[in-house]
mmCIF file of C-alpha atoms in Angstrom:
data_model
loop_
_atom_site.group_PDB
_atom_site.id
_atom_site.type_symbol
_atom_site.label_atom_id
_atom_site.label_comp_id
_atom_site.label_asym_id
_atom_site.label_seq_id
_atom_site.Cartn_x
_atom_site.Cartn_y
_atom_site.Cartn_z
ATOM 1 C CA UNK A 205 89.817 47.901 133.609
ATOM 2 C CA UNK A 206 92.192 50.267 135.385
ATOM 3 C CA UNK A 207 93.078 53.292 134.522
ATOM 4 C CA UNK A 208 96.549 54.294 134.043
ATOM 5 C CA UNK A 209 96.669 56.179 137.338
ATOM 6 C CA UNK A 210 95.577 53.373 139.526
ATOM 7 C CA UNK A 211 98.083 51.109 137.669
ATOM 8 C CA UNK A 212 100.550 54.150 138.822
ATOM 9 C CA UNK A 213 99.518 53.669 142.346
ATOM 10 C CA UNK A 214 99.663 50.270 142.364
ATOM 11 C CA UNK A 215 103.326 49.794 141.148
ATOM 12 C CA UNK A 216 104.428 52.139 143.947
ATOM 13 C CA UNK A 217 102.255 50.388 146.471
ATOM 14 C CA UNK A 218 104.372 47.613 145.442
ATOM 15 C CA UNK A 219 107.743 48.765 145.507
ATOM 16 C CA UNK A 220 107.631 47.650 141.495
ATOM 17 C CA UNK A 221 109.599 50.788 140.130
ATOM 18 C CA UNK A 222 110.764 49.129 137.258
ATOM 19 C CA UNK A 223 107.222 48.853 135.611
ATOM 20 C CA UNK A 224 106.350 52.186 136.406
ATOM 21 C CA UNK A 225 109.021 53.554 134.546
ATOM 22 C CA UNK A 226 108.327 51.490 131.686
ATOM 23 C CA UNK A 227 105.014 53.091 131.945
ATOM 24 C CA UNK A 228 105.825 56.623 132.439
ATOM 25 C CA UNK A 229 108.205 56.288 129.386
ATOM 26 C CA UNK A 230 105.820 55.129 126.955
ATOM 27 C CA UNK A 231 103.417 57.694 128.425
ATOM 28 C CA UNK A 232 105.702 60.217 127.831
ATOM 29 C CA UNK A 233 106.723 58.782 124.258
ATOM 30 C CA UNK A 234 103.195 58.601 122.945
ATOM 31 C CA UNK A 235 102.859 61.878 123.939
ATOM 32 C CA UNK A 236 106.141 63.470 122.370
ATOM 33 C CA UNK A 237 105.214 61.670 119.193
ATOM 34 C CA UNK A 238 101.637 62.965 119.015
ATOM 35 C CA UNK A 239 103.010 66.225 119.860
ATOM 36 C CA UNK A 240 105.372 65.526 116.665
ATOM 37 C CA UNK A 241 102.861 64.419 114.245
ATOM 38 C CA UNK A 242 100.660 67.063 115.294
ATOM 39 C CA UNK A 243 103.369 69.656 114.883
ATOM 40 C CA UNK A 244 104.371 68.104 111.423
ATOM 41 C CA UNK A 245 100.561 67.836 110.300
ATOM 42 C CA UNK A 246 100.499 72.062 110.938
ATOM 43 C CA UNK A 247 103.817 72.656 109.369
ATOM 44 C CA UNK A 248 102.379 70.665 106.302
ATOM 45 C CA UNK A 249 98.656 72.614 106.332
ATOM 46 C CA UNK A 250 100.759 76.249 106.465
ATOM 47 C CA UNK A 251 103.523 75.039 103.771
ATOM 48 C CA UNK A 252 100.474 74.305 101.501
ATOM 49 C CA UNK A 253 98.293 77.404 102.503
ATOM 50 C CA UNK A 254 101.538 79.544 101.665
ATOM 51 C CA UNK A 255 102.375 77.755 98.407
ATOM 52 C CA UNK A 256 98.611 78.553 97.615
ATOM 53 C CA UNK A 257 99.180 82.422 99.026
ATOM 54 C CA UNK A 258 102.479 82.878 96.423
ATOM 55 C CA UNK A 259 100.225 81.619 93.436
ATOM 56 C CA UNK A 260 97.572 83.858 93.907
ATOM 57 C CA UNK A 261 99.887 87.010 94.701
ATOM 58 C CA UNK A 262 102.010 86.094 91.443
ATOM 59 C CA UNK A 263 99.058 86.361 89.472
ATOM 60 C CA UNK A 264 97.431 89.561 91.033
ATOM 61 C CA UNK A 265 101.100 91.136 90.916
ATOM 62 C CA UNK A 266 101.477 89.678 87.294
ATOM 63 C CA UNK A 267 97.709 91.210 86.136
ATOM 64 C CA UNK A 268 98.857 94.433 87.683
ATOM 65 C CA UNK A 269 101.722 94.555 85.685
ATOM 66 C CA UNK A 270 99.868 93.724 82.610
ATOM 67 C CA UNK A 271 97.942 96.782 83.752
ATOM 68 C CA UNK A 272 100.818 99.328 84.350
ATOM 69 C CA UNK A 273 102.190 98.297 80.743
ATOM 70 C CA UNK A 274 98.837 99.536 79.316
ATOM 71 C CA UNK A 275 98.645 102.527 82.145
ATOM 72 C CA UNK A 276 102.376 103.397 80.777
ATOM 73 C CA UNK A 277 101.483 103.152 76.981
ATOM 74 C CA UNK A 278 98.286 105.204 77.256
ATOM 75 C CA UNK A 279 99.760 108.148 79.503
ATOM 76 C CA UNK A 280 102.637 108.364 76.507
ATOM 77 C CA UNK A 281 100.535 108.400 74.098
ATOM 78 C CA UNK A 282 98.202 111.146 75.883
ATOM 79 C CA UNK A 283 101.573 113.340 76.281
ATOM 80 C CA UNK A 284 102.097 113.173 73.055
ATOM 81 C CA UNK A 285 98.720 114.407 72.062
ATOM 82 C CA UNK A 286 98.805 117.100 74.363
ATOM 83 C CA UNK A 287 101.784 118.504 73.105
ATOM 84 C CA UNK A 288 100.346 117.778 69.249
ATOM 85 C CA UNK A 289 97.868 119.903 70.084
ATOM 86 C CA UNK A 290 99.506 122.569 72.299
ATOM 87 C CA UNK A 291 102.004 122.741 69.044
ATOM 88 C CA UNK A 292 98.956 123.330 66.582
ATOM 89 C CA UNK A 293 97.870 126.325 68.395
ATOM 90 C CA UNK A 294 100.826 128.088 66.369
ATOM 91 C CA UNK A 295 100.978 125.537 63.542
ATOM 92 C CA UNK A 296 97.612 124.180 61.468
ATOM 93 C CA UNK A 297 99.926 122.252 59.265
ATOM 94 C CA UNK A 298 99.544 119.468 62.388
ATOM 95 C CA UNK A 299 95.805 119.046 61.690
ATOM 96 C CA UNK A 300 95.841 119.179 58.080
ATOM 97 C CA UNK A 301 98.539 116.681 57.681
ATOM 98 C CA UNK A 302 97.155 114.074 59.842
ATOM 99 C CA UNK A 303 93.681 115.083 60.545
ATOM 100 C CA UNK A 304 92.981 111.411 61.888
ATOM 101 C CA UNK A 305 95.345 112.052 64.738
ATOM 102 C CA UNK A 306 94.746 115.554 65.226
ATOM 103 C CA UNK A 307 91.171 114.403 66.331
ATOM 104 C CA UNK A 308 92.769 111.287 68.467
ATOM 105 C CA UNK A 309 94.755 113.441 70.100
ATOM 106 C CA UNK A 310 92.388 116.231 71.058
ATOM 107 C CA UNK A 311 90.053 113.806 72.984
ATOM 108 C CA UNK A 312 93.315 111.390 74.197
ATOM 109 C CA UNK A 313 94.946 114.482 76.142
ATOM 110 C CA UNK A 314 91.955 115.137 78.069
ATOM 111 C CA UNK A 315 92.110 111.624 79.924
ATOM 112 C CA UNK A 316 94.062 110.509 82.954
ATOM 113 C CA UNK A 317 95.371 107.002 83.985
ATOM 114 C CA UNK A 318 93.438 104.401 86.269
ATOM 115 C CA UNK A 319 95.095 102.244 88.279
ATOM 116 C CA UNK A 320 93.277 99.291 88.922
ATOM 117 C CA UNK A 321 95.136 96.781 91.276
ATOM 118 C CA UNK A 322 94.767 93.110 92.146
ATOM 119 C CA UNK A 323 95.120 93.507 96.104
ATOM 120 C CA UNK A 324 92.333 91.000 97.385
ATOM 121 C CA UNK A 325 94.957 88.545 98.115
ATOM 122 C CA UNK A 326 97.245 90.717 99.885
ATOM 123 C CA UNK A 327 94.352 92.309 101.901
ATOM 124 C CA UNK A 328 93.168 89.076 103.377
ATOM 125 C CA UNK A 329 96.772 87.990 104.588
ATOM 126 C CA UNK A 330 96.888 91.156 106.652
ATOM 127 C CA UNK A 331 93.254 90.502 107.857
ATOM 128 C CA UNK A 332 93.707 86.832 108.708
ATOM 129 C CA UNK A 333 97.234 87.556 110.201
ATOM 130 C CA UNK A 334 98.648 84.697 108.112
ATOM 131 C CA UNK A 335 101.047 87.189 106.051
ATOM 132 C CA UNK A 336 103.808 85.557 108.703
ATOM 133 C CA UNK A 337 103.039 82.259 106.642
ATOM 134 C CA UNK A 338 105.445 83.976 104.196
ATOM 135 C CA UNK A 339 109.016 84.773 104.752
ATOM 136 C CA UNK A 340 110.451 88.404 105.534
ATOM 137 C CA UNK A 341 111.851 89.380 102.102
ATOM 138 C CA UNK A 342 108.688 88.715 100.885
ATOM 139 C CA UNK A 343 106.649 90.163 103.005
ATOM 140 C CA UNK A 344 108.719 93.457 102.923
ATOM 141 C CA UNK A 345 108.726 93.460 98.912
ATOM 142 C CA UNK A 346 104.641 93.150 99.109
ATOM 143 C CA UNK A 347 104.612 95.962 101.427
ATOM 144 C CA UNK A 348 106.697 98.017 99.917
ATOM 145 C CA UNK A 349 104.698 97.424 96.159
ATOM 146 C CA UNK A 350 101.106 97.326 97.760
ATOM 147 C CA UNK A 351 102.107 100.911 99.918
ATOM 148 C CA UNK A 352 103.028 102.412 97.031
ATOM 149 C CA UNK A 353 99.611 101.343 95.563
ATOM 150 C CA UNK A 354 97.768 102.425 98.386
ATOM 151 C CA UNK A 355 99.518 105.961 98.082
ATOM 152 C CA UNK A 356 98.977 106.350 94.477
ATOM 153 C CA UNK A 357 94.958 104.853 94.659
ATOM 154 C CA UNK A 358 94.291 107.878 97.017
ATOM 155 C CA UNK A 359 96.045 110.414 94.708
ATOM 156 C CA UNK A 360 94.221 109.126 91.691
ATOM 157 C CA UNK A 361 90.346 109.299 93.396
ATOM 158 C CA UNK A 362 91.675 113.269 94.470
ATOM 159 C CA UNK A 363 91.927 113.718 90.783
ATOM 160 C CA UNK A 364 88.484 113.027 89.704
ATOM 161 C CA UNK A 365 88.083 116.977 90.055
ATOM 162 C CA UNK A 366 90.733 117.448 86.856
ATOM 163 C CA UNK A 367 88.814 114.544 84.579
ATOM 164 C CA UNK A 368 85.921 116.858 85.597
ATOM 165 C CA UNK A 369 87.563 120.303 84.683
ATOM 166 C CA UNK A 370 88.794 118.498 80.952
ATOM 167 C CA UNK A 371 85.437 117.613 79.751
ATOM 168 C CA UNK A 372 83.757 120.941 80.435
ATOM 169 C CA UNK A 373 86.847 123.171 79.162
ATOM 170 C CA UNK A 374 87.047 120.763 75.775
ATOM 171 C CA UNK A 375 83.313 120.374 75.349
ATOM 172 C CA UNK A 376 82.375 121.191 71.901
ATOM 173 C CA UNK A 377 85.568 120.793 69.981
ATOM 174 C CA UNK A 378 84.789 117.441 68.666
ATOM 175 C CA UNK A 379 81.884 116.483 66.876
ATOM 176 C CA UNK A 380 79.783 114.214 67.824
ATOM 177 C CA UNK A 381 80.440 111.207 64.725
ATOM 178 C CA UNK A 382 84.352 111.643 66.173
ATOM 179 C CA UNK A 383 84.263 111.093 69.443
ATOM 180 C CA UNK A 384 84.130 107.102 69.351
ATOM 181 C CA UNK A 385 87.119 106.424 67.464
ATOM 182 C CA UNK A 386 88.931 108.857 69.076
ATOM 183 C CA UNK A 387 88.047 107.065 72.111
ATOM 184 C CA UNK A 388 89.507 103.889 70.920
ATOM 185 C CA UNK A 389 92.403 105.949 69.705
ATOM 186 C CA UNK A 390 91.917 104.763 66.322
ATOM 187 C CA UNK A 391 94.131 107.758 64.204
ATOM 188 C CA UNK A 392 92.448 105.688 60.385
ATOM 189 C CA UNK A 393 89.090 106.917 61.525
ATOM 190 C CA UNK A 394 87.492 108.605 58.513
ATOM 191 C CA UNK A 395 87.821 112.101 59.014
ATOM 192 C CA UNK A 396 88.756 114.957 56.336
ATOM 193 C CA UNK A 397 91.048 117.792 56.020
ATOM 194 C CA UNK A 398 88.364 120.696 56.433
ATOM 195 C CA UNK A 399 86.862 118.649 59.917
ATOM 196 C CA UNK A 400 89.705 118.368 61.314
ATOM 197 C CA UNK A 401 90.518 122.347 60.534
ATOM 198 C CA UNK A 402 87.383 123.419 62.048
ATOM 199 C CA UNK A 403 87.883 121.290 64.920
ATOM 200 C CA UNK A 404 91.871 122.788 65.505
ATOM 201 C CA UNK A 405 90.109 126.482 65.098
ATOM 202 C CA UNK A 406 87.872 125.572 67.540
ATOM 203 C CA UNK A 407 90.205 124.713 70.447
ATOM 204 C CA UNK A 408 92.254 127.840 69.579
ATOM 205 C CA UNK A 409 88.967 129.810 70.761
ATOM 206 C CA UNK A 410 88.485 127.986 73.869
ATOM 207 C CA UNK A 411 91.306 129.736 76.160
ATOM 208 C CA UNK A 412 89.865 127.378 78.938
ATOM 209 C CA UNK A 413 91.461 124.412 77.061
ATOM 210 C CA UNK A 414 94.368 126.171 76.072
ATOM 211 C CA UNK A 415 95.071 127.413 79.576
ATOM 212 C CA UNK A 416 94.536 123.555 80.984
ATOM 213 C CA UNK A 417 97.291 122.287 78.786
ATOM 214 C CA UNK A 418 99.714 122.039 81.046
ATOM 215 C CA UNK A 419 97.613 120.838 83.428
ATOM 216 C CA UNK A 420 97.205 118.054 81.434
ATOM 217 C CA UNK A 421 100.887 117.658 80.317
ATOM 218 C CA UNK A 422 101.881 117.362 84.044
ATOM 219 C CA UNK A 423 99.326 114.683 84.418
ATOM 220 C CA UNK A 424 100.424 112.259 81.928
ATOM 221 C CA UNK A 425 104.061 112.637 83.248
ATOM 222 C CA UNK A 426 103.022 112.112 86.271
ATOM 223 C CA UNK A 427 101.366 108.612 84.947
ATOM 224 C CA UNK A 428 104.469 107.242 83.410
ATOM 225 C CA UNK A 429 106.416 108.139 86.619
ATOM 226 C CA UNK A 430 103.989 106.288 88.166
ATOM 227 C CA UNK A 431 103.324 103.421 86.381
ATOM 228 C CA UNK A 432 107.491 102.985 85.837
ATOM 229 C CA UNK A 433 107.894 103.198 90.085
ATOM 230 C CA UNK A 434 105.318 100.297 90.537
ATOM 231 C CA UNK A 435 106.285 98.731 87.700
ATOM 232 C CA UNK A 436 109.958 98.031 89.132
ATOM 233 C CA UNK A 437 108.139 97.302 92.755
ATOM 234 C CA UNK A 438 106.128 94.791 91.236
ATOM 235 C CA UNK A 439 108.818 93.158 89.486
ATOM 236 C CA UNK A 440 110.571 93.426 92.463
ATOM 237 C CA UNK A 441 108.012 91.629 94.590
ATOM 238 C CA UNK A 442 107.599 88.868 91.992
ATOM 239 C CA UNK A 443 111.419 87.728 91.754
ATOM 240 C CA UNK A 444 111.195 87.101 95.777
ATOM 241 C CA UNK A 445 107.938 85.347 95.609
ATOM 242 C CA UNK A 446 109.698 83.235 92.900
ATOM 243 C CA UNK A 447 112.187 82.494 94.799
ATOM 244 C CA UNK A 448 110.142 81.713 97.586
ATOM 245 C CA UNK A 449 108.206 79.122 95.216
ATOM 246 C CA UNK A 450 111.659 77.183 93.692
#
């Protein structure tokens, strides 16, 4: 059987032009259609390798903002507490009158936010270099959200020191049967009049907890400014990554 270049040099050894470019052409054809299908056959693989990237990013984003709603709702509520007890230092009506969340709110204030973030997804399109798979918008809106994240990840491991600094100045206040539900922040825990007294004379002796108050304060601010920034760059990043998905 010949090959296609000896049938080449055969129709020009014969003067038989026509035939040859019959042959070149479908040649040439072939080719240009398996270079089409080909091309098609990748366009198809990255369309579905995106459509799989924006499903998995919407639900890390999504998660995180389930997060931040929590992060936001438990920094409030820890501002609160340290001002309800900055504000008994001067007035023991506040523990007497609601000596269930007097106790809350003297272990609350002493805890900072975590941000946890969903970024596995995000971290292997930069690593695999297919984050071009995704349009621009999107890919500025993810970079913009996940930089913040980045920032804010590295200022929250630098304040392990002030987590640190809030058990040992508050250490002792609480007794021991309160500290569990006023971890889980629950203000009907059974606790009387007279404990929670002893426990709101107690902090007033400790001028190392007193003195850390606004410490604290600043903290849980700083949370809710936080959480409300990523909260809108999240939100942000999810309405173009719908977009991309209609």
């Amino acid at each position: 059987m010949k090959t296609f270049l000896h049938r080449i040099l055969d129709s020009i050894s014969s003067g038989n032009i026509k035939i040859l470019a019959l042959e070149l052409t479908i040649v040439a054809t072939g080719l240009v259609i398996g270079f089409q299908i080909d091309r098609m056959y990748e366009q198809y693989r990255d369309n579905q390798l995106a459509e799989q990237y924006i499903q998995r990013l919407t639900d890390d984003i999504q998660s995180d903002l389930d997060n931040l709603v929590n992060v936001h709702d438990a920094a409030s509520f820890r501002k609160f507490a340290t001002e309800t007890i900055y504000a008994s230092i001067n007035d023991l009506e506040i523990p007497a009158s609601n000596p269930g969340l007097y106790i809350v709110s003297l272990e609350q204030a002493i805890y900072r936010f975590s941000l946890v973030s969903q970024h596995a997804t995000y971290n292997e399109l930069l690593s695999t270099g297919e984050l071009n798979l995704l349009p621009v918008p999107v890919r500025i809106s993810l970079h913009e959200y996940y930089g913040r994240v980045a920032v804010w990840e590295q200022f929250d491991a630098a304040e392990d020191f002030i987590q640190d600094q809030s058990y040992q100045r508050f250490a002792g206040i609480l007794l021991p049967e309160h500290i569990q539900g006023a971890m889980s922040r629950d203000v009907d825990m059974p606790v009387t009049r007279e404990e929670a007294m002893a426990a709101a004379h107690r902090f007033r002796e400790k001028q190392e907890a007193i003195e850390w108050i606004p410490r604290l304060r600043a903290q849980h601010v700083g949370a809710i400014r936080v959480a409300n920034e990523l909260s809108a760059l999240a939100e942000a990043a999810l309405g173009q990554l719908e977009q991309f998905s209609e």
